[in-house]
CSV table of N, CA and C in Angstrom, one decimal:
chain,number,residue,atom,x,y,z
A,1,MET,N,-1.7,-20.7,-7.7
A,1,MET,CA,-0.3,-20.8,-7.3
A,1,MET,C,0.0,-20.0,-6.1
A,2,GLN,N,0.5,-20.6,-5.1
A,2,GLN,CA,0.9,-20.0,-3.8
A,2,GLN,C,2.3,-19.3,-4.0
A,3,ALA,N,2.3,-18.0,-3.8
A,3,ALA,CA,3.6,-17.3,-3.9
A,3,ALA,C,4.4,-17.4,-2.6
A,4,ASP,N,5.7,-17.3,-2.7
A,4,ASP,CA,6.5,-17.3,-1.5
A,4,ASP,C,6.7,-15.9,-1.1
A,5,PHE,N,6.0,-15.4,-0.1
A,5,PHE,CA,6.1,-14.0,0.3
A,5,PHE,C,7.1,-14.0,1.4
A,6,PRO,N,8.2,-13.2,1.2
A,6,PRO,CA,9.3,-13.2,2.2
A,6,PRO,C,8.9,-12.6,3.5
A,7,HIS,N,7.8,-11.8,3.5
A,7,HIS,CA,7.4,-11.2,4.8
A,7,HIS,C,6.9,-12.2,5.8
A,8,ARG,N,6.7,-13.4,5.4
A,8,ARG,CA,6.3,-14.5,6.3
A,8,ARG,C,7.5,-14.9,7.2
A,9,LYS,N,8.7,-14.5,6.8
A,9,LYS,CA,9.9,-14.8,7.6
A,9,LYS,C,10.2,-13.6,8.5
A,10,ARG,N,10.9,-13.8,9.5
A,10,ARG,CA,11.1,-12.7,10.4
A,10,ARG,C,12.4,-11.9,10.1
A,11,GLY,N,12.3,-10.6,10.2
A,11,GLY,CA,13.5,-9.7,9.9
A,11,GLY,C,14.1,-9.2,11.2
A,12,ALA,N,14.8,-8.1,11.1
A,12,ALA,CA,15.4,-7.5,12.3
A,12,ALA,C,14.4,-7.1,13.4
A,13,ARG,N,14.9,-7.1,14.6
A,13,ARG,CA,14.0,-6.8,15.7
A,13,ARG,C,14.2,-5.3,16.2
A,14,ALA,N,13.1,-4.7,16.7
A,14,ALA,CA,13.2,-3.4,17.2
A,14,ALA,C,12.2,-3.3,18.4
A,15,GLN,N,12.3,-2.2,19.1
A,15,GLN,CA,11.3,-2.0,20.2
A,15,GLN,C,10.6,-0.6,20.0
A,16,SER,N,9.3,-0.6,20.3
A,16,SER,CA,8.5,0.6,20.2
A,16,SER,C,8.7,1.4,21.5
A,17,LYS,N,8.2,2.6,21.5
A,17,LYS,CA,8.3,3.4,22.7
A,17,LYS,C,7.8,2.8,24.0
A,18,ASN,N,6.8,1.9,23.8
A,18,ASN,CA,6.2,1.3,25.0
A,18,ASN,C,7.0,0.0,25.3
A,19,MET,N,8.1,-0.2,24.7
A,19,MET,CA,9.0,-1.3,24.9
A,19,MET,C,8.5,-2.7,24.4
A,20,GLU,N,7.5,-2.7,23.6
A,20,GLU,CA,7.1,-4.0,23.0
A,20,GLU,C,8.0,-4.3,21.9
A,21,SER,N,8.3,-5.5,21.7
A,21,SER,CA,9.3,-5.9,20.7
A,21,SER,C,8.6,-6.4,19.4
A,22,PHE,N,9.1,-6.0,18.3
A,22,PHE,CA,8.5,-6.4,17.0
A,22,PHE,C,9.6,-6.5,15.9
A,23,ASN,N,9.2,-7.1,14.9
A,23,ASN,CA,10.2,-7.3,13.8
A,23,ASN,C,10.0,-6.2,12.7
A,24,MET,N,11.0,-5.6,12.3
A,24,MET,CA,11.0,-4.6,11.2
A,24,MET,C,10.9,-5.3,9.9
A,25,PRO,N,10.3,-4.6,8.9
A,25,PRO,CA,10.3,-5.2,7.5
A,25,PRO,C,11.7,-5.2,6.9
A,26,THR,N,12.0,-6.1,6.0
A,26,THR,CA,13.2,-6.1,5.3
A,26,THR,C,12.9,-5.4,3.9
A,27,LEU,N,14.0,-5.0,3.3
A,27,LEU,CA,13.9,-4.4,1.9
A,27,LEU,C,13.3,-5.4,1.0
A,28,LYS,N,13.6,-6.7,1.2
A,28,LYS,CA,13.1,-7.8,0.4
A,28,LYS,C,11.5,-7.8,0.5
A,29,THR,N,11.0,-7.7,1.7
A,29,THR,CA,9.6,-7.7,1.9
A,29,THR,C,8.9,-6.5,1.2
A,30,LEU,N,9.5,-5.3,1.4
A,30,LEU,CA,9.0,-4.1,0.8
A,30,LEU,C,9.0,-4.2,-0.8
A,31,GLN,N,10.1,-4.8,-1.3
A,31,GLN,CA,10.2,-5.0,-2.7
A,31,GLN,C,9.1,-6.0,-3.2
A,32,ALA,N,8.9,-7.1,-2.4
A,32,ALA,CA,7.8,-8.0,-2.8
A,32,ALA,C,6.5,-7.4,-2.8
A,33,PHE,N,6.2,-6.5,-1.8
A,33,PHE,CA,4.9,-5.8,-1.8
A,33,PHE,C,4.8,-4.9,-3.0
A,34,ALA,N,5.9,-4.1,-3.3
A,34,ALA,CA,5.8,-3.2,-4.5
A,34,ALA,C,5.6,-4.0,-5.8
A,35,ASP,N,6.2,-5.1,-5.9
A,35,ASP,CA,6.1,-6.0,-7.1
A,35,ASP,C,4.6,-6.4,-7.3
A,36,VAL,N,4.0,-6.8,-6.2
A,36,VAL,CA,2.6,-7.2,-6.3
A,36,VAL,C,1.7,-6.0,-6.7
A,37,VAL,N,1.9,-4.9,-6.1
A,37,VAL,CA,1.1,-3.7,-6.5
A,37,VAL,C,1.4,-3.3,-7.9
A,38,GLU,N,2.7,-3.3,-8.3
A,38,GLU,CA,3.0,-2.9,-9.7
A,38,GLU,C,2.5,-3.9,-10.7
A,39,SER,N,2.2,-5.1,-10.3
A,39,SER,CA,1.6,-6.1,-11.2
A,39,SER,C,0.1,-5.9,-11.3
A,40,ASN,N,-0.4,-4.8,-10.6
A,40,ASN,CA,-1.8,-4.4,-10.6
A,40,ASN,C,-2.7,-5.4,-9.8
A,41,ASP,N,-2.1,-6.2,-8.9
A,41,ASP,CA,-2.9,-7.0,-8.0
A,41,ASP,C,-3.0,-6.3,-6.7
A,42,HIS,N,-3.8,-5.2,-6.7
A,42,HIS,CA,-3.9,-4.4,-5.5
A,42,HIS,C,-4.6,-5.1,-4.4
A,43,VAL,N,-5.6,-5.9,-4.7
A,43,VAL,CA,-6.3,-6.7,-3.7
A,43,VAL,C,-5.4,-7.7,-3.1
A,44,GLY,N,-4.6,-8.4,-3.9
A,44,GLY,CA,-3.6,-9.4,-3.5
A,44,GLY,C,-2.6,-8.8,-2.5
A,45,ALA,N,-2.2,-7.5,-2.8
A,45,ALA,CA,-1.2,-6.8,-1.9
A,45,ALA,C,-1.9,-6.6,-0.6
A,46,ILE,N,-3.1,-6.2,-0.5
A,46,ILE,CA,-3.8,-6.0,0.7
A,46,ILE,C,-3.9,-7.4,1.5
A,47,MET,N,-4.4,-8.4,0.8
A,47,MET,CA,-4.6,-9.7,1.5
A,47,MET,C,-3.3,-10.4,1.9
A,48,ASN,N,-2.2,-10.2,1.2
A,48,ASN,CA,-1.0,-10.8,1.5
A,48,ASN,C,0.0,-10.1,2.4
A,49,PHE,N,-0.2,-8.7,2.5
A,49,PHE,CA,0.8,-7.9,3.2
A,49,PHE,C,0.2,-7.1,4.4
A,50,TYR,N,-1.1,-6.9,4.4
A,50,TYR,CA,-1.7,-6.1,5.5
A,50,TYR,C,-2.0,-7.0,6.7
A,51,ALA,N,-1.9,-6.5,7.9
A,51,ALA,CA,-2.3,-7.2,9.1
A,51,ALA,C,-3.9,-7.2,9.1
A,52,PRO,N,-4.5,-8.1,9.8
A,52,PRO,CA,-5.9,-8.2,9.8
A,52,PRO,C,-6.6,-6.9,10.4
A,53,GLU,N,-5.9,-6.2,11.3
A,53,GLU,CA,-6.4,-5.0,11.8
A,53,GLU,C,-5.8,-3.7,11.2
A,54,ALA,N,-5.2,-3.8,10.0
A,54,ALA,CA,-4.6,-2.7,9.3
A,54,ALA,C,-5.6,-1.6,9.1
A,55,ARG,N,-5.1,-0.4,8.9
A,55,ARG,CA,-6.0,0.8,8.6
A,55,ARG,C,-5.3,1.6,7.6
A,56,THR,N,-6.1,2.3,6.8
A,56,THR,CA,-5.6,3.3,5.8
A,56,THR,C,-6.3,4.6,5.9
A,57,GLN,N,-5.7,5.6,5.3
A,57,GLN,CA,-6.3,6.9,5.3
A,57,GLN,C,-5.8,7.6,4.0
A,58,GLU,N,-6.8,8.3,3.3
A,58,GLU,CA,-6.5,9.1,2.1
A,58,GLU,C,-6.5,10.6,2.5
A,59,ASN,N,-5.4,11.2,2.4
A,59,ASN,CA,-5.2,12.6,2.8
A,59,ASN,C,-5.7,12.8,4.2
A,60,ASP,N,-6.6,13.7,4.4
A,60,ASP,CA,-7.1,13.8,5.8
A,60,ASP,C,-8.5,13.2,6.0
A,61,GLY,N,-8.8,12.2,5.2
A,61,GLY,CA,-10.1,11.6,5.3
A,61,GLY,C,-10.2,10.6,6.5
A,62,ALA,N,-11.3,10.0,6.6
A,62,ALA,CA,-11.6,9.1,7.7
A,62,ALA,C,-10.7,7.8,7.5
A,63,TRP,N,-10.3,7.2,8.6
A,63,TRP,CA,-9.6,6.0,8.6
A,63,TRP,C,-10.5,4.9,8.2
A,64,ARG,N,-10.0,4.0,7.4
A,64,ARG,CA,-10.7,2.7,7.0
A,64,ARG,C,-10.0,1.6,7.7
A,65,VAL,N,-10.7,0.7,8.4
A,65,VAL,CA,-10.0,-0.3,9.3
A,65,VAL,C,-10.4,-1.7,8.9
A,66,GLY,N,-9.4,-2.6,8.9
A,66,GLY,CA,-9.7,-4.0,8.7
A,66,GLY,C,-9.3,-4.5,7.3
A,67,ARG,N,-8.5,-5.5,7.3
A,67,ARG,CA,-8.0,-6.0,6.0
A,67,ARG,C,-9.1,-6.4,5.0
A,68,GLU,N,-10.1,-7.1,5.6
A,68,GLU,CA,-11.2,-7.5,4.7
A,68,GLU,C,-12.0,-6.3,4.1
A,69,ALA,N,-12.3,-5.3,5.0
A,69,ALA,CA,-13.0,-4.1,4.5
A,69,ALA,C,-12.1,-3.3,3.5
A,70,LEU,N,-10.8,-3.3,3.7
A,70,LEU,CA,-9.9,-2.6,2.8
A,70,LEU,C,-9.9,-3.3,1.4
A,71,ALA,N,-9.8,-4.6,1.5
A,71,ALA,CA,-9.8,-5.4,0.2
A,71,ALA,C,-11.2,-5.2,-0.5
A,72,ALA,N,-12.3,-5.2,0.2
A,72,ALA,CA,-13.6,-5.0,-0.4
A,72,ALA,C,-13.7,-3.7,-1.1
A,73,ARG,N,-13.2,-2.6,-0.4
A,73,ARG,CA,-13.2,-1.3,-1.0
A,73,ARG,C,-12.4,-1.2,-2.3
A,74,GLU,N,-11.2,-1.8,-2.2
A,74,GLU,CA,-10.3,-1.8,-3.3
A,74,GLU,C,-10.9,-2.5,-4.5
A,75,ARG,N,-11.6,-3.7,-4.3
A,75,ARG,CA,-12.3,-4.4,-5.3
A,75,ARG,C,-13.3,-3.5,-6.0
A,76,ALA,N,-14.1,-2.8,-5.2
A,76,ALA,CA,-15.2,-1.9,-5.7
A,76,ALA,C,-14.6,-0.8,-6.5
A,77,VAL,N,-13.5,-0.2,-6.0
A,77,VAL,CA,-12.9,0.9,-6.8
A,77,VAL,C,-12.4,0.4,-8.2
A,78,LEU,N,-11.7,-0.7,-8.1
A,78,LEU,CA,-11.1,-1.3,-9.4
A,78,LEU,C,-12.2,-1.7,-10.3
A,79,ALA,N,-13.3,-2.2,-9.8
A,79,ALA,CA,-14.5,-2.6,-10.7
A,79,ALA,C,-15.1,-1.4,-11.4
A,80,SER,N,-14.9,-0.2,-10.9
A,80,SER,CA,-15.5,1.0,-11.5
A,80,SER,C,-14.8,1.5,-12.7
A,81,PHE,N,-13.6,0.8,-13.0
A,81,PHE,CA,-12.8,1.2,-14.1
A,81,PHE,C,-12.6,0.0,-15.0
A,82,ASP,N,-12.3,0.3,-16.3
A,82,ASP,CA,-12.0,-0.8,-17.3
A,82,ASP,C,-10.6,-1.4,-17.0
A,83,GLY,N,-9.7,-0.6,-16.4
A,83,GLY,CA,-8.4,-1.1,-16.2
A,83,GLY,C,-7.6,-0.1,-15.4
A,84,VAL,N,-6.5,-0.5,-14.9
A,84,VAL,CA,-5.5,0.3,-14.1
A,84,VAL,C,-4.1,-0.1,-14.4
A,85,LYS,N,-3.2,0.8,-14.6
A,85,LYS,CA,-1.8,0.5,-14.8
A,85,LYS,C,-1.1,1.2,-13.6
A,86,THR,N,-0.3,0.5,-12.9
A,86,THR,CA,0.4,1.0,-11.7
A,86,THR,C,1.9,1.0,-12.0
A,87,THR,N,2.6,2.2,-11.7
A,87,THR,CA,4.0,2.4,-11.9
A,87,THR,C,4.6,3.0,-10.7
A,88,ARG,N,5.7,2.4,-10.2
A,88,ARG,CA,6.5,3.0,-9.1
A,88,ARG,C,7.4,4.0,-9.7
A,89,LEU,N,7.4,5.2,-9.1
A,89,LEU,CA,8.1,6.4,-9.7
A,89,LEU,C,9.5,6.6,-9.2
A,90,GLY,N,9.9,5.9,-8.2
A,90,GLY,CA,11.2,6.1,-7.6
A,90,GLY,C,11.6,5.0,-6.8
A,91,PRO,N,12.7,5.2,-6.0
A,91,PRO,CA,13.2,4.1,-5.2
A,91,PRO,C,12.2,3.8,-4.0
A,92,LEU,N,12.4,2.6,-3.5
A,92,LEU,CA,11.7,2.2,-2.2
A,92,LEU,C,12.4,2.8,-1.1
A,93,MET,N,11.7,3.5,-0.2
A,93,MET,CA,12.4,4.1,1.0
A,93,MET,C,12.0,3.4,2.2
A,94,LEU,N,13.0,2.9,3.0
A,94,LEU,CA,12.7,2.1,4.2
A,94,LEU,C,13.6,2.6,5.3
A,95,ASP,N,13.0,3.0,6.4
A,95,ASP,CA,13.8,3.4,7.6
A,95,ASP,C,13.1,2.8,8.8
A,96,GLY,N,13.7,1.8,9.4
A,96,GLY,CA,13.1,1.1,10.6
A,96,GLY,C,11.8,0.5,10.2
A,97,ASP,N,10.7,0.9,10.9
A,97,ASP,CA,9.4,0.3,10.6
A,97,ASP,C,8.5,1.1,9.7
A,98,HIS,N,9.1,2.1,9.0
A,98,HIS,CA,8.4,3.0,8.1
A,98,HIS,C,9.0,2.9,6.7
A,99,SER,N,8.1,3.0,5.7
A,99,SER,CA,8.5,3.1,4.4
A,99,SER,C,7.7,4.1,3.6
A,100,ALA,N,8.2,4.5,2.4
A,100,ALA,CA,7.4,5.4,1.6
A,100,ALA,C,7.7,4.9,0.1
A,101,ILE,N,6.6,5.0,-0.6
A,101,ILE,CA,6.6,4.7,-2.0
A,101,ILE,C,5.8,5.7,-2.8
A,102,CYS,N,6.4,6.2,-3.9
A,102,CYS,CA,5.7,7.1,-4.8
A,102,CYS,C,5.1,6.3,-6.0
A,103,TRP,N,3.8,6.5,-6.3
A,103,TRP,CA,3.2,5.7,-7.3
A,103,TRP,C,2.5,6.6,-8.3
A,104,ARG,N,2.4,6.1,-9.6
A,104,ARG,CA,1.5,6.7,-10.6
A,104,ARG,C,0.5,5.6,-11.0
A,105,PHE,N,-0.8,6.0,-10.9
A,105,PHE,CA,-1.9,5.1,-11.4
A,105,PHE,C,-2.5,5.7,-12.6
A,106,GLU,N,-2.7,4.9,-13.6
A,106,GLU,CA,-3.4,5.3,-14.8
A,106,GLU,C,-4.7,4.5,-14.9
A,107,PHE,N,-5.8,5.2,-14.7
A,107,PHE,CA,-7.1,4.5,-14.6
A,107,PHE,C,-7.8,4.7,-16.0
A,108,THR,N,-8.2,3.6,-16.6
A,108,THR,CA,-9.0,3.7,-17.9
A,108,THR,C,-10.5,3.6,-17.5
A,109,GLY,N,-11.2,4.7,-17.8
A,109,GLY,CA,-12.6,4.7,-17.4
A,109,GLY,C,-13.5,4.0,-18.5
A,110,ARG,N,-14.7,3.8,-18.1
A,110,ARG,CA,-15.7,3.1,-19.0
A,110,ARG,C,-15.8,3.9,-20.3
A,111,ASP,N,-15.5,5.2,-20.3
A,111,ASP,CA,-15.6,6.0,-21.5
A,111,ASP,C,-14.3,6.0,-22.3
A,112,GLY,N,-13.3,5.2,-21.9
A,112,GLY,CA,-12.1,5.0,-22.6
A,112,GLY,C,-11.0,6.1,-22.2
A,113,LYS,N,-11.4,7.1,-21.5
A,113,LYS,CA,-10.5,8.2,-21.1
A,113,LYS,C,-9.6,7.6,-20.0
A,114,VAL,N,-8.3,8.0,-20.1
A,114,VAL,CA,-7.3,7.6,-19.1
A,114,VAL,C,-7.1,8.8,-18.2
A,115,ARG,N,-7.2,8.5,-16.9
A,115,ARG,CA,-7.0,9.5,-15.8
A,115,ARG,C,-5.8,9.1,-15.0
A,116,ARG,N,-4.9,10.0,-14.8
A,116,ARG,CA,-3.6,9.7,-14.1
A,116,ARG,C,-3.6,10.4,-12.7
A,117,MET,N,-3.1,9.6,-11.7
A,117,MET,CA,-3.0,10.1,-10.4
A,117,MET,C,-1.6,9.7,-9.8
A,118,GLU,N,-0.9,10.6,-9.2
A,118,GLU,CA,0.3,10.3,-8.5
A,118,GLU,C,0.1,10.4,-7.0
A,119,GLU,N,0.7,9.6,-6.2
A,119,GLU,CA,0.5,9.6,-4.8
A,119,GLU,C,1.7,9.1,-4.1
A,120,VAL,N,1.9,9.5,-2.8
A,120,VAL,CA,2.9,9.0,-2.0
A,120,VAL,C,2.2,8.1,-0.9
A,121,ALA,N,2.6,6.9,-0.7
A,121,ALA,CA,2.1,6.0,0.3
A,121,ALA,C,3.1,6.0,1.4
A,122,TRP,N,2.7,6.4,2.6
A,122,TRP,CA,3.5,6.4,3.8
A,122,TRP,C,3.0,5.2,4.7
A,123,GLN,N,3.9,4.2,4.9
A,123,GLN,CA,3.5,3.0,5.5
A,123,GLN,C,4.2,2.7,6.9
A,124,THR,N,3.5,2.1,7.8
A,124,THR,CA,4.0,1.6,9.0
A,124,THR,C,3.9,0.1,9.1
A,125,TRP,N,5.0,-0.6,9.4
A,125,TRP,CA,5.0,-2.0,9.5
A,125,TRP,C,5.2,-2.5,10.9
A,126,ARG,N,4.7,-3.7,11.2
A,126,ARG,CA,5.0,-4.4,12.4
A,126,ARG,C,5.1,-5.9,12.1
A,127,ASP,N,6.1,-6.6,12.5
A,127,ASP,CA,6.3,-8.0,12.3
A,127,ASP,C,6.1,-8.3,10.8
A,128,GLU,N,6.7,-7.5,9.9
A,128,GLU,CA,6.7,-7.8,8.5
A,128,GLU,C,5.4,-7.7,7.8
A,129,VAL,N,4.4,-7.1,8.4
A,129,VAL,CA,3.1,-6.8,7.8
A,129,VAL,C,2.7,-5.3,8.0
A,130,LEU,N,2.0,-4.8,7.0
A,130,LEU,CA,1.6,-3.4,7.1
A,130,LEU,C,0.4,-3.3,8.1
A,131,ILE,N,0.6,-2.3,9.0
A,131,ILE,CA,-0.5,-2.0,10.0
A,131,ILE,C,-1.1,-0.7,9.7
A,132,GLU,N,-0.5,0.2,8.9
A,132,GLU,CA,-1.0,1.5,8.6
A,132,GLU,C,-0.5,2.0,7.3
A,133,GLU,N,-1.3,2.5,6.5
A,133,GLU,CA,-0.9,3.1,5.2
A,133,GLU,C,-1.7,4.4,5.0
A,134,ARG,N,-0.9,5.5,4.8
A,134,ARG,CA,-1.6,6.8,4.5
A,134,ARG,C,-1.2,7.2,3.1
A,135,PHE,N,-2.2,7.7,2.4
A,135,PHE,CA,-2.0,8.1,1.0
A,135,PHE,C,-2.1,9.6,0.9
A,136,PHE,N,-1.1,10.2,0.2
A,136,PHE,CA,-1.1,11.6,0.0
A,136,PHE,C,-1.2,11.9,-1.5
A,137,PHE,N,-2.2,12.6,-1.9
A,137,PHE,CA,-2.3,12.9,-3.3
A,137,PHE,C,-3.3,14.1,-3.5
A,138,ASP,N,-3.2,14.7,-4.7
A,138,ASP,CA,-4.1,15.8,-5.1
A,138,ASP,C,-5.3,15.2,-5.8
A,139,PRO,N,-6.5,15.3,-5.1
A,139,PRO,CA,-7.7,14.7,-5.7
A,139,PRO,C,-8.1,15.3,-7.1
A,140,GLN,N,-7.6,16.5,-7.3
A,140,GLN,CA,-8.0,17.2,-8.6
A,140,GLN,C,-7.3,16.5,-9.8
A,141,GLN,N,-6.3,15.6,-9.6
A,141,GLN,CA,-5.6,14.9,-10.7
A,141,GLN,C,-6.6,14.1,-11.5
A,142,MET,N,-7.6,13.5,-10.8
A,142,MET,CA,-8.5,12.6,-11.5
A,142,MET,C,-9.6,13.4,-12.3
A,143,MET,N,-9.6,14.7,-12.1
A,143,MET,CA,-10.6,15.5,-12.8
A,143,MET,C,-10.1,16.1,-14.2
A,144,ARG,N,-8.8,15.9,-14.4
A,144,ARG,CA,-8.1,16.4,-15.6
A,144,ARG,C,-8.4,15.5,-16.8
């Protein structure tokens, strides 16, 4: 079933510092993205909302680049667990072409143990798609 993703439509326009024009995301787009993530379709969120050249970074780690590579890594991470439950912990925050979302992930390991992790995702959008997402979290959470 093909979903109707509102980010395929154009939102408000803005200009970057180098004067190129781009469309800012709408709250409707951000909500649609959050809904897909919260439904635990993390790979679908990447494939449907990330730009082909998107990049991500975890804390101060190396950048990962390219939607296909990001989706492949997400598939591999998810495959290493029996399940994951994703919960948004607060409101969606949107200001211009930036947004922030606070998440809790509950990963069920092969041993049946549930490990919880909370993170803040800081996002940059262009033309209603994510071009950059940085994740801030305490890696020790998964050791508890």
